[in-house]
Amino acid sequence: FCVPNSKEPLAFSIRVRSGIWTQDWVQIARILGEGACTERWAQNRDPEAHSLDHSIDSSQAGCMAQGGLLGSMSSMYMEWLERHPLLTKSLTASSISLLSNLVSQTTTGHSQQQAAGKQTPRKGGRAKYNRRELLKYLLFGLLWVGPSSHFWQNALEKLIPRRPRETRGAWALRKMLCDQLCFGPVGNVVFISFIGYAIQGLGVGGTVRKVREEYVATQMSGWLVWPLASVCNQYYVPIELRVGFLNVVAFFWSMYMMSSKGKKKAE
């Protein structure tokens, strides 16, 4: 699992599982960063997997390794993820949460507080971002999304262990069902409550009414997307990267929800 000097031919392993060939996630990340794979990542590999050694020409490896800043950042991120998993996942979630609200304010031209009538829009001049709303989204990702997803994904591995002779696909389906029936509904309630109380300033009573009015529709819409995302996450993505994968899906999902609500208001 060690990547030699870039001047030498690089060796990497290909895992063969149930007739499906998938490149090792760890090796891809380490090749980009020209680093060495750690024992912890190596131990997380499927012990039943068969490995085949292949080599890449040094010129081809150079193209892969010469990622420059991107390669260094990916290597640094993987190292931080290994040393400080909770902090790294929380910071990643907060960054994506902040970015989603930033894009929302940019595309709609106003904040969610203005849309709810809780803030008077500025007249004339250049449009400005609602910094308080951006900060609230950042803290929401930092204090809730990242930590809750981190602990839940780890707990899911222990709550639903892989059965003897069970295929990886069947195992992923069982974990998806538990995820969507247990954690998914709780996450939707927390998110709707966050929007109502912290963003729109509805107070406790108004937030409770908002949850009652919007929960069922939000949950049903989410089940059109999140079960597939959860299965792909459990089947293909290593556990260390699953929270980040879900954060990316949540970003695009929030963009879709924002677009659909905008169309309804226009009608």
PDB file of C-alpha atoms in Angstrom:
ATOM      1  CA  PHE A   1       0.000   0.000   0.000  1.00  0.00           C
ATOM      2  CA  CYS A   2       2.975   2.341  -0.193  1.00  0.00           C
ATOM      3  CA  VAL A   3       3.348   4.607  -3.188  1.00  0.00           C
ATOM      4  CA  PRO A   4       7.026   4.828  -4.193  1.00  0.00           C
ATOM      5  CA  ASN A   5       8.824   7.868  -5.547  1.00  0.00           C
ATOM      6  CA  SER A   6       7.138   9.381  -8.610  1.00  0.00           C
ATOM      7  CA  LYS A   7      10.258   8.703 -10.695  1.00  0.00           C
ATOM      8  CA  GLU A   8       9.626   4.980 -10.345  1.00  0.00           C
ATOM      9  CA  PRO A   9       6.666   3.052 -11.773  1.00  0.00           C
ATOM     10  CA  LEU A  10       3.721   3.391  -9.415  1.00  0.00           C
ATOM     11  CA  ALA A  11       2.039   0.257  -8.177  1.00  0.00           C
ATOM     12  CA  PHE A  12      -1.541   0.159  -7.085  1.00  0.00           C
ATOM     13  CA  SER A  13      -4.078  -2.540  -6.306  1.00  0.00           C
ATOM     14  CA  ILE A  14      -7.401  -3.302  -7.944  1.00  0.00           C
ATOM     15  CA  ARG A  15     -10.066  -4.974  -5.886  1.00  0.00           C
ATOM     16  CA  VAL A  16     -12.204  -7.681  -7.424  1.00  0.00           C
ATOM     17  CA  ARG A  17     -15.513  -8.211  -5.637  1.00  0.00           C
ATOM     18  CA  SER A  18     -18.490 -10.060  -7.125  1.00  0.00           C
ATOM     19  CA  GLY A  19     -17.163  -9.517 -10.630  1.00  0.00           C
ATOM     20  CA  ILE A  20     -16.973  -5.724 -10.168  1.00  0.00           C
ATOM     21  CA  TRP A  21     -13.626  -3.996 -10.583  1.00  0.00           C
ATOM     22  CA  THR A  22     -13.224  -0.873  -8.456  1.00  0.00           C
ATOM     23  CA  GLN A  23     -10.050   1.144  -7.947  1.00  0.00           C
ATOM     24  CA  ASP A  24      -8.912   1.518  -4.399  1.00  0.00           C
ATOM     25  CA  TRP A  25     -10.095   4.894  -2.984  1.00  0.00           C
ATOM     26  CA  VAL A  26      -7.077   5.138  -0.764  1.00  0.00           C
ATOM     27  CA  GLN A  27      -4.608   4.621  -3.559  1.00  0.00           C
ATOM     28  CA  ILE A  28      -6.275   7.245  -5.747  1.00  0.00           C
ATOM     29  CA  ALA A  29      -6.106   9.816  -2.948  1.00  0.00           C
ATOM     30  CA  ARG A  30      -2.523   8.976  -2.096  1.00  0.00           C
ATOM     31  CA  ILE A  31      -1.381   9.011  -5.731  1.00  0.00           C
ATOM     32  CA  LEU A  32      -2.815  12.510  -6.112  1.00  0.00           C
ATOM     33  CA  GLY A  33      -1.041  13.634  -2.987  1.00  0.00           C
ATOM     34  CA  GLU A  34       2.159  11.598  -3.558  1.00  0.00           C
ATOM     35  CA  GLY A  35       1.837  10.282  -0.004  1.00  0.00           C
ATOM     36  CA  ALA A  36       2.049   6.918   1.643  1.00  0.00           C
ATOM     37  CA  CYS A  37      -0.983   4.934   2.645  1.00  0.00           C
ATOM     38  CA  THR A  38      -1.381   4.394   6.355  1.00  0.00           C
ATOM     39  CA  GLU A  39      -1.917   1.101   8.085  1.00  0.00           C
ATOM     40  CA  ARG A  40      -5.337   2.201   9.284  1.00  0.00           C
ATOM     41  CA  TRP A  41      -6.631   2.611   5.740  1.00  0.00           C
ATOM     42  CA  ALA A  42      -5.083  -0.691   4.750  1.00  0.00           C
ATOM     43  CA  GLN A  43      -6.816  -2.509   7.598  1.00  0.00           C
ATOM     44  CA  ASN A  44     -10.200  -1.172   6.461  1.00  0.00           C
ATOM     45  CA  ARG A  45     -10.020  -3.100   3.207  1.00  0.00           C
ATOM     46  CA  ASP A  46     -12.242  -6.106   2.704  1.00  0.00           C
ATOM     47  CA  PRO A  47     -10.239  -9.130   3.836  1.00  0.00           C
ATOM     48  CA  GLU A  48     -12.072 -11.237   1.253  1.00  0.00           C
ATOM     49  CA  ALA A  49     -11.029  -8.978  -1.604  1.00  0.00           C
ATOM     50  CA  HIS A  50      -8.486 -10.255  -4.087  1.00  0.00           C
ATOM     51  CA  SER A  51      -5.724  -7.884  -5.123  1.00  0.00           C
ATOM     52  CA  LEU A  52      -3.888  -7.776  -8.409  1.00  0.00           C
ATOM     53  CA  ASP A  53      -0.714  -5.728  -8.858  1.00  0.00           C
ATOM     54  CA  HIS A  54      -0.481  -3.513 -11.885  1.00  0.00           C
ATOM     55  CA  SER A  55       2.001  -0.818 -12.780  1.00  0.00           C
ATOM     56  CA  ILE A  56       1.597   2.519 -14.496  1.00  0.00           C
ATOM     57  CA  ASP A  57       4.201   4.062 -16.721  1.00  0.00           C
ATOM     58  CA  SER A  58       6.102   6.852 -14.984  1.00  0.00           C
ATOM     59  CA  SER A  59       4.943   9.411 -17.546  1.00  0.00           C
ATOM     60  CA  GLN A  60       1.301   8.483 -16.956  1.00  0.00           C
ATOM     61  CA  ALA A  61       1.837   8.511 -13.203  1.00  0.00           C
ATOM     62  CA  GLY A  62       3.416  11.943 -13.486  1.00  0.00           C
ATOM     63  CA  CYS A  63       0.236  13.286 -15.071  1.00  0.00           C
ATOM     64  CA  MET A  64      -1.759  11.893 -12.161  1.00  0.00           C
ATOM     65  CA  ALA A  65       0.650  13.088  -9.484  1.00  0.00           C
ATOM     66  CA  GLN A  66       1.141  16.562 -10.928  1.00  0.00           C
ATOM     67  CA  GLY A  67      -2.131  17.746  -9.479  1.00  0.00           C
ATOM     68  CA  GLY A  68      -0.263  20.634  -7.915  1.00  0.00           C
ATOM     69  CA  LEU A  69      -2.424  22.437  -5.404  1.00  0.00           C
ATOM     70  CA  LEU A  70      -5.340  20.037  -5.872  1.00  0.00           C
ATOM     71  CA  GLY A  71      -3.168  17.032  -5.081  1.00  0.00           C
ATOM     72  CA  SER A  72      -1.672  18.685  -2.008  1.00  0.00           C
ATOM     73  CA  MET A  73      -5.097  19.724  -0.728  1.00  0.00           C
ATOM     74  CA  SER A  74      -6.545  16.242  -1.200  1.00  0.00           C
ATOM     75  CA  SER A  75      -3.601  14.663   0.603  1.00  0.00           C
ATOM     76  CA  MET A  76      -3.849  17.184   3.426  1.00  0.00           C
ATOM     77  CA  TYR A  77      -7.597  16.600   3.734  1.00  0.00           C
ATOM     78  CA  MET A  78      -7.147  12.830   3.960  1.00  0.00           C
ATOM     79  CA  GLU A  79      -4.527  13.258   6.664  1.00  0.00           C
ATOM     80  CA  TRP A  80      -6.785  15.567   8.673  1.00  0.00           C
ATOM     81  CA  LEU A  81      -9.664  13.171   8.188  1.00  0.00           C
ATOM     82  CA  GLU A  82      -7.564  10.409   9.684  1.00  0.00           C
ATOM     83  CA  ARG A  83      -6.184  12.408  12.602  1.00  0.00           C
ATOM     84  CA  HIS A  84      -9.252  14.509  13.459  1.00  0.00           C
ATOM     85  CA  PRO A  85     -12.297  12.815  11.880  1.00  0.00           C
ATOM     86  CA  LEU A  86     -15.008  14.627  13.861  1.00  0.00           C
ATOM     87  CA  LEU A  87     -13.494  18.087  13.461  1.00  0.00           C
ATOM     88  CA  THR A  88     -12.756  17.587   9.775  1.00  0.00           C
ATOM     89  CA  LYS A  89     -16.261  16.347   8.990  1.00  0.00           C
ATOM     90  CA  SER A  90     -17.822  19.179  10.987  1.00  0.00           C
ATOM     91  CA  LEU A  91     -15.769  21.808   9.181  1.00  0.00           C
ATOM     92  CA  THR A  92     -16.649  20.226   5.837  1.00  0.00           C
ATOM     93  CA  ALA A  93     -20.350  20.215   6.678  1.00  0.00           C
ATOM     94  CA  SER A  94     -20.236  23.837   7.856  1.00  0.00           C
ATOM     95  CA  SER A  95     -18.466  24.931   4.666  1.00  0.00           C
ATOM     96  CA  ILE A  96     -21.015  23.237   2.416  1.00  0.00           C
ATOM     97  CA  SER A  97     -23.912  24.555   4.518  1.00  0.00           C
ATOM     98  CA  LEU A  98     -22.495  28.065   4.250  1.00  0.00           C
ATOM     99  CA  LEU A  99     -22.013  27.658   0.513  1.00  0.00           C
ATOM    100  CA  SER A 100     -25.594  26.490  -0.019  1.00  0.00           C
ATOM    101  CA  ASN A 101     -27.011  29.597   1.650  1.00  0.00           C
ATOM    102  CA  LEU A 102     -24.541  31.800  -0.186  1.00  0.00           C
ATOM    103  CA  VAL A 103     -25.688  30.387  -3.511  1.00  0.00           C
ATOM    104  CA  SER A 104     -29.311  30.730  -2.403  1.00  0.00           C
ATOM    105  CA  GLN A 105     -28.907  34.429  -1.603  1.00  0.00           C
ATOM    106  CA  THR A 106     -26.997  34.993  -4.822  1.00  0.00           C
ATOM    107  CA  THR A 107     -29.510  33.335  -7.145  1.00  0.00           C
ATOM    108  CA  THR A 108     -32.676  34.654  -5.487  1.00  0.00           C
ATOM    109  CA  GLY A 109     -31.353  38.125  -4.726  1.00  0.00           C
ATOM    110  CA  HIS A 110     -32.559  38.035  -1.124  1.00  0.00           C
ATOM    111  CA  SER A 111     -32.148  36.068   2.087  1.00  0.00           C
ATOM    112  CA  GLN A 112     -34.642  33.670   3.596  1.00  0.00           C
ATOM    113  CA  GLN A 113     -35.372  36.220   6.313  1.00  0.00           C
ATOM    114  CA  GLN A 114     -36.423  38.736   3.650  1.00  0.00           C
ATOM    115  CA  ALA A 115     -38.582  36.096   1.969  1.00  0.00           C
ATOM    116  CA  ALA A 116     -40.324  35.460   5.286  1.00  0.00           C
ATOM    117  CA  GLY A 117     -40.896  39.196   5.829  1.00  0.00           C
ATOM    118  CA  LYS A 118     -38.602  39.305   8.863  1.00  0.00           C
ATOM    119  CA  GLN A 119     -36.100  41.657   7.252  1.00  0.00           C
ATOM    120  CA  THR A 120     -36.632  44.779   5.164  1.00  0.00           C
ATOM    121  CA  PRO A 121     -34.820  44.557   1.816  1.00  0.00           C
ATOM    122  CA  ARG A 122     -32.360  47.322   1.043  1.00  0.00           C
ATOM    123  CA  LYS A 123     -33.485  49.884  -1.486  1.00  0.00           C
ATOM    124  CA  GLY A 124     -31.046  50.995  -4.134  1.00  0.00           C
ATOM    125  CA  GLY A 125     -27.345  50.390  -4.180  1.00  0.00           C
ATOM    126  CA  ARG A 126     -25.619  47.070  -4.492  1.00  0.00           C
ATOM    127  CA  ALA A 127     -27.319  44.028  -2.982  1.00  0.00           C
ATOM    128  CA  LYS A 128     -25.622  42.771   0.170  1.00  0.00           C
ATOM    129  CA  TYR A 129     -25.590  39.347   1.750  1.00  0.00           C
ATOM    130  CA  ASN A 130     -27.259  38.657   5.071  1.00  0.00           C
ATOM    131  CA  ARG A 131     -24.192  37.858   7.150  1.00  0.00           C
ATOM    132  CA  ARG A 132     -26.164  36.710  10.165  1.00  0.00           C
ATOM    133  CA  GLU A 133     -28.001  34.156   8.072  1.00  0.00           C
ATOM    134  CA  LEU A 134     -24.726  32.941   6.598  1.00  0.00           C
ATOM    135  CA  LEU A 135     -23.281  32.587  10.102  1.00  0.00           C
ATOM    136  CA  LYS A 136     -26.324  30.637  11.289  1.00  0.00           C
ATOM    137  CA  TYR A 137     -25.991  28.181   8.405  1.00  0.00           C
ATOM    138  CA  LEU A 138     -22.293  27.795   9.122  1.00  0.00           C
ATOM    139  CA  LEU A 139     -22.980  27.017  12.800  1.00  0.00           C
ATOM    140  CA  PHE A 140     -25.800  24.642  11.853  1.00  0.00           C
ATOM    141  CA  GLY A 141     -23.417  22.582   9.739  1.00  0.00           C
ATOM    142  CA  LEU A 142     -20.655  22.794  12.340  1.00  0.00           C
ATOM    143  CA  LEU A 143     -22.702  21.906  15.425  1.00  0.00           C
ATOM    144  CA  TRP A 144     -25.390  19.599  14.027  1.00  0.00           C
ATOM    145  CA  VAL A 145     -24.890  18.266  10.499  1.00  0.00           C
ATOM    146  CA  GLY A 146     -21.245  17.241  10.834  1.00  0.00           C
ATOM    147  CA  PRO A 147     -21.282  15.721  14.348  1.00  0.00           C
ATOM    148  CA  SER A 148     -24.666  13.989  14.017  1.00  0.00           C
ATOM    149  CA  SER A 149     -23.754  12.451  10.653  1.00  0.00           C
ATOM    150  CA  HIS A 150     -20.355  11.344  11.959  1.00  0.00           C
ATOM    151  CA  PHE A 151     -21.715   9.528  14.998  1.00  0.00           C
ATOM    152  CA  TRP A 152     -24.684   8.086  13.104  1.00  0.00           C
ATOM    153  CA  GLN A 153     -22.601   6.593  10.296  1.00  0.00           C
ATOM    154  CA  ASN A 154     -20.278   4.988  12.834  1.00  0.00           C
ATOM    155  CA  ALA A 155     -23.225   3.687  14.853  1.00  0.00           C
ATOM    156  CA  LEU A 156     -24.851   2.295  11.716  1.00  0.00           C
ATOM    157  CA  GLU A 157     -21.867   0.035  11.147  1.00  0.00           C
ATOM    158  CA  LYS A 158     -22.243  -1.410  14.652  1.00  0.00           C
ATOM    159  CA  LEU A 159     -26.046  -1.587  14.692  1.00  0.00           C
ATOM    160  CA  ILE A 160     -26.209  -3.500  11.408  1.00  0.00           C
ATOM    161  CA  PRO A 161     -23.148  -5.735  11.075  1.00  0.00           C
ATOM    162  CA  ARG A 162     -22.625  -7.769   7.940  1.00  0.00           C
ATOM    163  CA  ARG A 163     -24.113 -11.241   8.148  1.00  0.00           C
ATOM    164  CA  PRO A 164     -22.210 -14.373   7.111  1.00  0.00           C
ATOM    165  CA  ARG A 165     -22.399 -14.911   3.347  1.00  0.00           C
ATOM    166  CA  GLU A 166     -24.416 -11.723   2.947  1.00  0.00           C
ATOM    167  CA  THR A 167     -23.676  -9.808  -0.233  1.00  0.00           C
ATOM    168  CA  ARG A 168     -22.419  -6.260  -0.013  1.00  0.00           C
ATOM    169  CA  GLY A 169     -25.529  -5.046  -1.844  1.00  0.00           C
ATOM    170  CA  ALA A 170     -27.922  -6.662   0.627  1.00  0.00           C
ATOM    171  CA  TRP A 171     -25.942  -5.221   3.522  1.00  0.00           C
ATOM    172  CA  ALA A 172     -26.117  -1.753   1.975  1.00  0.00           C
ATOM    173  CA  LEU A 173     -29.894  -2.088   1.525  1.00  0.00           C
ATOM    174  CA  ARG A 174     -30.413  -3.009   5.181  1.00  0.00           C
ATOM    175  CA  LYS A 175     -28.366  -0.036   6.337  1.00  0.00           C
ATOM    176  CA  MET A 176     -30.234   2.249   3.947  1.00  0.00           C
ATOM    177  CA  LEU A 177     -33.596   1.205   5.389  1.00  0.00           C
ATOM    178  CA  CYS A 178     -32.412   1.873   8.935  1.00  0.00           C
ATOM    179  CA  ASP A 179     -30.936   5.202   7.886  1.00  0.00           C
ATOM    180  CA  GLN A 180     -34.080   6.406   6.117  1.00  0.00           C
ATOM    181  CA  LEU A 181     -36.510   5.211   8.770  1.00  0.00           C
ATOM    182  CA  CYS A 182     -34.549   6.377  11.822  1.00  0.00           C
ATOM    183  CA  PHE A 183     -32.097   9.170  11.122  1.00  0.00           C
ATOM    184  CA  GLY A 184     -33.745  10.695   8.044  1.00  0.00           C
ATOM    185  CA  PRO A 185     -37.019  11.748   9.728  1.00  0.00           C
ATOM    186  CA  VAL A 186     -35.148  13.198  12.707  1.00  0.00           C
ATOM    187  CA  GLY A 187     -32.881  15.184  10.407  1.00  0.00           C
ATOM    188  CA  ASN A 188     -35.860  16.666   8.552  1.00  0.00           C
ATOM    189  CA  VAL A 189     -37.536  17.758  11.778  1.00  0.00           C
ATOM    190  CA  VAL A 190     -34.335  19.420  12.985  1.00  0.00           C
ATOM    191  CA  PHE A 191     -33.781  21.188   9.665  1.00  0.00           C
ATOM    192  CA  ILE A 192     -37.342  22.524   9.403  1.00  0.00           C
ATOM    193  CA  SER A 193     -37.124  23.669  13.026  1.00  0.00           C
ATOM    194  CA  PHE A 194     -33.831  25.415  12.318  1.00  0.00           C
ATOM    195  CA  ILE A 195     -35.335  27.279   9.359  1.00  0.00           C
ATOM    196  CA  GLY A 196     -38.425  28.276  11.303  1.00  0.00           C
ATOM    197  CA  TYR A 197     -36.832  29.314  14.579  1.00  0.00           C
ATOM    198  CA  ALA A 198     -33.306  30.499  13.735  1.00  0.00           C
ATOM    199  CA  ILE A 199     -33.764  31.818  10.195  1.00  0.00           C
ATOM    200  CA  GLN A 200     -37.364  32.992   9.916  1.00  0.00           C
ATOM    201  CA  GLY A 201     -37.759  33.936  13.590  1.00  0.00           C
ATOM    202  CA  LEU A 202     -41.149  32.281  14.006  1.00  0.00           C
ATOM    203  CA  GLY A 203     -40.741  31.529  17.688  1.00  0.00           C
ATOM    204  CA  VAL A 204     -41.541  28.218  19.359  1.00  0.00           C
ATOM    205  CA  GLY A 205     -45.237  28.150  18.454  1.00  0.00           C
ATOM    206  CA  GLY A 206     -44.668  29.202  14.862  1.00  0.00           C
ATOM    207  CA  THR A 207     -41.862  26.680  14.452  1.00  0.00           C
ATOM    208  CA  VAL A 208     -44.090  23.862  15.719  1.00  0.00           C
ATOM    209  CA  ARG A 209     -46.795  24.849  13.214  1.00  0.00           C
ATOM    210  CA  LYS A 210     -44.212  24.986  10.432  1.00  0.00           C
ATOM    211  CA  VAL A 211     -43.016  21.471  11.243  1.00  0.00           C
ATOM    212  CA  ARG A 212     -46.585  20.154  11.216  1.00  0.00           C
ATOM    213  CA  GLU A 213     -47.372  21.820   7.901  1.00  0.00           C
ATOM    214  CA  GLU A 214     -44.175  20.997   5.993  1.00  0.00           C
ATOM    215  CA  TYR A 215     -42.844  17.773   7.493  1.00  0.00           C
ATOM    216  CA  VAL A 216     -44.867  15.244   5.483  1.00  0.00           C
ATOM    217  CA  ALA A 217     -44.232  16.937   2.133  1.00  0.00           C
ATOM    218  CA  THR A 218     -40.528  17.323   2.901  1.00  0.00           C
ATOM    219  CA  GLN A 219     -40.192  13.697   3.988  1.00  0.00           C
ATOM    220  CA  MET A 220     -41.995  12.341   0.919  1.00  0.00           C
ATOM    221  CA  SER A 221     -39.881  14.478  -1.418  1.00  0.00           C
ATOM    222  CA  GLY A 222     -36.726  13.357   0.344  1.00  0.00           C
ATOM    223  CA  TRP A 223     -37.562   9.694  -0.129  1.00  0.00           C
ATOM    224  CA  LEU A 224     -37.419  10.252  -3.901  1.00  0.00           C
ATOM    225  CA  VAL A 225     -33.701  11.007  -3.673  1.00  0.00           C
ATOM    226  CA  TRP A 226     -32.125   9.972  -0.382  1.00  0.00           C
ATOM    227  CA  PRO A 227     -32.680   6.181  -0.479  1.00  0.00           C
ATOM    228  CA  LEU A 228     -30.653   5.911  -3.698  1.00  0.00           C
ATOM    229  CA  ALA A 229     -28.000   8.258  -2.343  1.00  0.00           C
ATOM    230  CA  SER A 230     -27.816   6.229   0.865  1.00  0.00           C
ATOM    231  CA  VAL A 231     -27.409   2.915  -0.970  1.00  0.00           C
ATOM    232  CA  CYS A 232     -24.626   4.321  -3.156  1.00  0.00           C
ATOM    233  CA  ASN A 233     -22.994   5.798  -0.074  1.00  0.00           C
ATOM    234  CA  GLN A 234     -23.046   2.515   1.846  1.00  0.00           C
ATOM    235  CA  TYR A 235     -21.959   0.389  -1.101  1.00  0.00           C
ATOM    236  CA  TYR A 236     -19.259   2.439  -2.820  1.00  0.00           C
ATOM    237  CA  VAL A 237     -17.948   5.046  -0.364  1.00  0.00           C
ATOM    238  CA  PRO A 238     -15.541   4.236   2.493  1.00  0.00           C
ATOM    239  CA  ILE A 239     -16.925   5.072   5.909  1.00  0.00           C
ATOM    240  CA  GLU A 240     -14.412   7.902   6.390  1.00  0.00           C
ATOM    241  CA  LEU A 241     -15.825   9.741   3.346  1.00  0.00           C
ATOM    242  CA  ARG A 242     -19.534   9.000   3.744  1.00  0.00           C
ATOM    243  CA  VAL A 243     -20.384  12.185   5.634  1.00  0.00           C
ATOM    244  CA  GLY A 244     -18.702  14.276   2.958  1.00  0.00           C
ATOM    245  CA  PHE A 245     -20.597  12.452   0.217  1.00  0.00           C
ATOM    246  CA  LEU A 246     -23.915  13.091   1.972  1.00  0.00           C
ATOM    247  CA  ASN A 247     -23.009  16.767   2.390  1.00  0.00           C
ATOM    248  CA  VAL A 248     -22.472  17.115  -1.349  1.00  0.00           C
ATOM    249  CA  VAL A 249     -25.814  15.428  -2.095  1.00  0.00           C
ATOM    250  CA  ALA A 250     -27.506  17.690   0.462  1.00  0.00           C
ATOM    251  CA  PHE A 251     -26.064  20.743  -1.286  1.00  0.00           C
ATOM    252  CA  PHE A 252     -27.624  19.841  -4.639  1.00  0.00           C
ATOM    253  CA  TRP A 253     -30.837  18.748  -2.918  1.00  0.00           C
ATOM    254  CA  SER A 254     -31.167  22.140  -1.216  1.00  0.00           C
ATOM    255  CA  MET A 255     -30.598  23.849  -4.572  1.00  0.00           C
ATOM    256  CA  TYR A 256     -33.418  21.789  -6.069  1.00  0.00           C
ATOM    257  CA  MET A 257     -35.763  22.575  -3.191  1.00  0.00           C
ATOM    258  CA  MET A 258     -34.943  26.264  -3.454  1.00  0.00           C
ATOM    259  CA  SER A 259     -35.634  26.224  -7.198  1.00  0.00           C
ATOM    260  CA  SER A 260     -38.937  24.381  -6.838  1.00  0.00           C
ATOM    261  CA  LYS A 261     -40.162  26.745  -4.106  1.00  0.00           C
ATOM    262  CA  GLY A 262     -39.185  29.699  -6.251  1.00  0.00           C
ATOM    263  CA  LYS A 263     -41.298  28.403  -9.113  1.00  0.00           C
ATOM    264  CA  LYS A 264     -44.304  27.867  -6.841  1.00  0.00           C
ATOM    265  CA  LYS A 265     -44.058  31.452  -5.545  1.00  0.00           C
ATOM    266  CA  ALA A 266     -43.822  32.757  -9.118  1.00  0.00           C
ATOM    267  CA  GLU A 267     -46.979  30.903 -10.058  1.00  0.00           C
TER     268      GLU A 267
END
